[in-house]
Amino acid sequence: MSDERAVPTVEVDDVRRVFSRRGRTTVAVDGVSFTMRAGRDLGIVGESGSGKSTLARIIMGLDTPTSGSVRVQGEDMTAKPRSRVERLRRAKLVQMVYQDPYGSLDPRQSVRACLVEVLRLHPPRDIDIAARASELGDLVGLTPGQLDRSPTGLSGGQRQRVAIARALAVEPRLVILDEAVAALDISIQAQILNLLAELREELGTAYLLISHDLAVVRQLTDDVVVLHHGRVVEQGETGVVLDDPAEAYTRRLRDSIPSAQWREPGTLDALVVTV
Ligand SMILES: Nc1ncnc2c1ncn2[C@@H]1O[C@H](COP(=O)(O)OP(=O)(O)OP(=O)(O)O)[C@@H](O)[C@H]1O
Ligand SMILES: [Mg+2]
């Protein structure tokens, strides 16, 4: 863990985000602080509207907090990037994979063309871009035939593999997964989660995983932050917080997931082997 490249850290300090629209004010994030420790993956859980995606966008630098600060590996993500170089450097720190890759993939170009475009923008090293695009496809389990299709010609699971390949093309230190498997069938979810666990071993990328599904968070993360109405109600080691919650809210969240999901053979249990 002495290699600085392999140890992303996120520091969120007293972040607040207030939205005002047509006279209505929403406090989406209300004084949140936490640290994502070096070499550890973090989960953020909380019911719908608790501020998870808003926080993710702020960590990515896509949104600016009303107050507070965010640093990713020491880099202030809340200050506006002053140049293209600075913008590209930030993209190398954090990439995001969303729930619905439809919205973020251009249907007019092939998957291969999309990967080539990202590689041109962020050449990781002195590489052969075409070869690297094929390699990335391979890495996430897409066939050469699938790479030559438009995203619209792929299944939901395959499209999510494309979104992961595109995020990884930049070789970021941190990948934020915002409900990245929520829309997929349970068996495809398990495949994608296994893939993410493998890639973490291979590339040393850290994950910040946002999910409604506490079973998934339990399997993939070391630490967890529980959000409720934009505030942290509980945080700590995932095993401790989810197995023995100190707060009634966390207990309610946990009890709201079907117990079969903790145990169902061949689905999430398969992850135990690889994580
Ligand atoms: N651009 C915006 N303008 C106004 N209000 C917003 C905006 N983005 C988010 N909000 C509000 O902020 C609150 C937090 O939303 P957010 O999307 O961060 O929640 P979430 O935890 O990601 O929910 P979900 O689990 O449904 O994805 C919600 O009340 C939402 O309506
Ligand atoms: Mg969200």
mmCIF file of C-alpha atoms in Angstrom, residues 74-201:
data_model
loop_
_atom_site.group_PDB
_atom_site.id
_atom_site.type_symbol
_atom_site.label_atom_id
_atom_site.label_comp_id
_atom_site.label_asym_id
_atom_site.label_seq_id
_atom_site.Cartn_x
_atom_site.Cartn_y
_atom_site.Cartn_z
ATOM 1 C CA GLY A 74 -5.743 15.717 -1.957
ATOM 2 C CA GLU A 75 -7.232 17.434 -5.015
ATOM 3 C CA ASP A 76 -9.965 19.957 -4.246
ATOM 4 C CA MET A 77 -12.926 18.830 -6.369
ATOM 5 C CA THR A 78 -15.108 21.811 -5.483
ATOM 6 C CA ALA A 79 -12.963 24.494 -7.111
ATOM 7 C CA LYS A 80 -13.744 25.061 -10.794
ATOM 8 C CA PRO A 81 -11.085 23.503 -13.036
ATOM 9 C CA ARG A 82 -9.026 26.319 -14.512
ATOM 10 C CA SER A 83 -7.868 24.553 -17.643
ATOM 11 C CA ARG A 84 -8.492 21.588 -19.893
ATOM 12 C CA VAL A 85 -5.434 19.881 -18.443
ATOM 13 C CA GLU A 86 -6.842 20.265 -14.959
ATOM 14 C CA ARG A 87 -10.201 18.886 -16.104
ATOM 15 C CA LEU A 88 -8.530 15.857 -17.638
ATOM 16 C CA ARG A 89 -6.469 15.315 -14.503
ATOM 17 C CA ARG A 90 -9.634 15.233 -12.428
ATOM 18 C CA ALA A 91 -11.252 12.768 -14.798
ATOM 19 C CA LYS A 92 -8.303 10.502 -14.095
ATOM 20 C CA LEU A 93 -9.074 10.656 -10.404
ATOM 21 C CA VAL A 94 -12.757 9.746 -10.505
ATOM 22 C CA GLN A 95 -15.084 8.099 -12.990
ATOM 23 C CA MET A 96 -18.716 7.186 -12.484
ATOM 24 C CA VAL A 97 -20.929 4.319 -13.635
ATOM 25 C CA TYR A 98 -24.646 5.067 -13.526
ATOM 26 C CA GLN A 99 -27.720 2.915 -13.176
ATOM 27 C CA ASP A 100 -28.889 3.452 -16.717
ATOM 28 C CA PRO A 101 -26.117 3.254 -19.278
ATOM 29 C CA TYR A 102 -28.675 4.105 -22.006
ATOM 30 C CA GLY A 103 -28.548 7.712 -20.978
ATOM 31 C CA SER A 104 -24.777 7.963 -21.142
ATOM 32 C CA LEU A 105 -23.946 5.907 -24.237
ATOM 33 C CA ASP A 106 -24.240 7.385 -27.715
ATOM 34 C CA PRO A 107 -26.466 5.064 -29.802
ATOM 35 C CA ARG A 108 -25.009 6.418 -33.057
ATOM 36 C CA GLN A 109 -21.549 5.013 -32.528
ATOM 37 C CA SER A 110 -20.265 1.488 -31.964
ATOM 38 C CA VAL A 111 -19.012 0.473 -28.551
ATOM 39 C CA ARG A 112 -15.506 0.266 -30.027
ATOM 40 C CA ALA A 113 -15.722 3.832 -31.378
ATOM 41 C CA CYS A 114 -16.911 5.019 -27.972
ATOM 42 C CA LEU A 115 -13.914 3.406 -26.231
ATOM 43 C CA VAL A 116 -11.504 4.794 -28.838
ATOM 44 C CA GLU A 117 -12.945 8.268 -28.280
ATOM 45 C CA VAL A 118 -12.368 8.062 -24.520
ATOM 46 C CA LEU A 119 -8.835 6.700 -25.031
ATOM 47 C CA ARG A 120 -7.998 9.548 -27.442
ATOM 48 C CA LEU A 121 -9.111 12.053 -24.830
ATOM 49 C CA HIS A 122 -7.298 10.344 -21.967
ATOM 50 C CA PRO A 123 -4.401 8.353 -23.401
ATOM 51 C CA PRO A 124 -3.213 6.545 -20.267
ATOM 52 C CA ARG A 125 0.267 5.948 -21.604
ATOM 53 C CA ASP A 126 1.974 5.741 -24.936
ATOM 54 C CA ILE A 127 -0.374 3.040 -26.181
ATOM 55 C CA ASP A 128 -1.867 1.606 -29.321
ATOM 56 C CA ILE A 129 -5.404 2.937 -28.941
ATOM 57 C CA ALA A 130 -7.117 0.388 -31.197
ATOM 58 C CA ALA A 131 -5.403 -2.484 -29.398
ATOM 59 C CA ARG A 132 -6.252 -1.034 -26.005
ATOM 60 C CA ALA A 133 -9.940 -0.711 -26.978
ATOM 61 C CA SER A 134 -10.006 -4.438 -27.826
ATOM 62 C CA GLU A 135 -8.178 -5.223 -24.596
ATOM 63 C CA LEU A 136 -10.723 -3.268 -22.558
ATOM 64 C CA GLY A 137 -13.561 -5.143 -24.247
ATOM 65 C CA ASP A 138 -11.817 -8.364 -23.321
ATOM 66 C CA LEU A 139 -11.301 -7.221 -19.753
ATOM 67 C CA VAL A 140 -15.023 -6.720 -19.200
ATOM 68 C CA GLY A 141 -16.061 -9.840 -21.112
ATOM 69 C CA LEU A 142 -17.378 -8.357 -24.361
ATOM 70 C CA THR A 143 -16.735 -10.225 -27.614
ATOM 71 C CA PRO A 144 -15.197 -8.423 -30.633
ATOM 72 C CA GLY A 145 -18.596 -8.755 -32.332
ATOM 73 C CA GLN A 146 -20.312 -6.984 -29.450
ATOM 74 C CA LEU A 147 -17.709 -4.193 -29.571
ATOM 75 C CA ASP A 148 -18.700 -3.457 -33.148
ATOM 76 C CA ARG A 149 -22.386 -3.032 -32.297
ATOM 77 C CA SER A 150 -24.238 0.053 -31.196
ATOM 78 C CA PRO A 151 -25.144 0.069 -27.486
ATOM 79 C CA THR A 152 -28.791 -0.289 -28.544
ATOM 80 C CA GLY A 153 -27.996 -3.743 -29.937
ATOM 81 C CA LEU A 154 -26.803 -4.999 -26.541
ATOM 82 C CA SER A 155 -28.556 -6.336 -23.462
ATOM 83 C CA GLY A 156 -28.697 -4.352 -20.207
ATOM 84 C CA GLY A 157 -25.881 -6.395 -18.676
ATOM 85 C CA GLN A 158 -23.708 -5.972 -21.777
ATOM 86 C CA ARG A 159 -24.326 -2.228 -21.808
ATOM 87 C CA GLN A 160 -23.275 -2.035 -18.181
ATOM 88 C CA ARG A 161 -20.048 -3.844 -19.147
ATOM 89 C CA VAL A 162 -19.507 -1.117 -21.768
ATOM 90 C CA ALA A 163 -20.038 1.599 -19.144
ATOM 91 C CA ILE A 164 -17.498 -0.114 -16.881
ATOM 92 C CA ALA A 165 -14.973 -0.459 -19.734
ATOM 93 C CA ARG A 166 -15.398 3.202 -20.580
ATOM 94 C CA ALA A 167 -14.857 4.260 -16.972
ATOM 95 C CA LEU A 168 -11.790 2.027 -16.665
ATOM 96 C CA ALA A 169 -10.313 3.255 -19.970
ATOM 97 C CA VAL A 170 -9.309 6.424 -18.158
ATOM 98 C CA GLU A 171 -7.516 4.320 -15.500
ATOM 99 C CA PRO A 172 -9.080 6.274 -12.661
ATOM 100 C CA ARG A 173 -8.107 5.825 -9.040
ATOM 101 C CA LEU A 174 -11.722 5.770 -7.953
ATOM 102 C CA VAL A 175 -14.898 4.541 -9.619
ATOM 103 C CA ILE A 176 -18.228 5.670 -8.216
ATOM 104 C CA LEU A 177 -20.945 3.121 -8.903
ATOM 105 C CA ASP A 178 -24.321 4.807 -8.489
ATOM 106 C CA GLU A 179 -26.896 1.990 -8.415
ATOM 107 C CA ALA A 180 -24.847 0.454 -11.210
ATOM 108 C CA VAL A 181 -26.512 -2.958 -11.054
ATOM 109 C CA ALA A 182 -29.959 -1.985 -9.767
ATOM 110 C CA ALA A 183 -31.702 -2.268 -13.135
ATOM 111 C CA LEU A 184 -30.323 -5.711 -13.958
ATOM 112 C CA ASP A 185 -31.731 -9.208 -13.329
ATOM 113 C CA ILE A 186 -30.350 -10.803 -10.213
ATOM 114 C CA SER A 187 -28.130 -13.326 -12.072
ATOM 115 C CA ILE A 188 -26.709 -10.597 -14.344
ATOM 116 C CA GLN A 189 -26.172 -8.449 -11.239
ATOM 117 C CA ALA A 190 -24.064 -11.213 -9.736
ATOM 118 C CA GLN A 191 -22.008 -11.459 -12.952
ATOM 119 C CA ILE A 192 -21.339 -7.727 -13.009
ATOM 120 C CA LEU A 193 -20.491 -7.643 -9.303
ATOM 121 C CA ASN A 194 -18.093 -10.543 -9.758
ATOM 122 C CA LEU A 195 -16.524 -8.685 -12.658
ATOM 123 C CA LEU A 196 -16.099 -5.565 -10.528
ATOM 124 C CA ALA A 197 -14.487 -7.605 -7.750
ATOM 125 C CA GLU A 198 -12.075 -9.195 -10.253
ATOM 126 C CA LEU A 199 -11.166 -5.857 -11.792
ATOM 127 C CA ARG A 200 -10.466 -4.422 -8.388
ATOM 128 C CA GLU A 201 -7.949 -7.198 -7.791
#
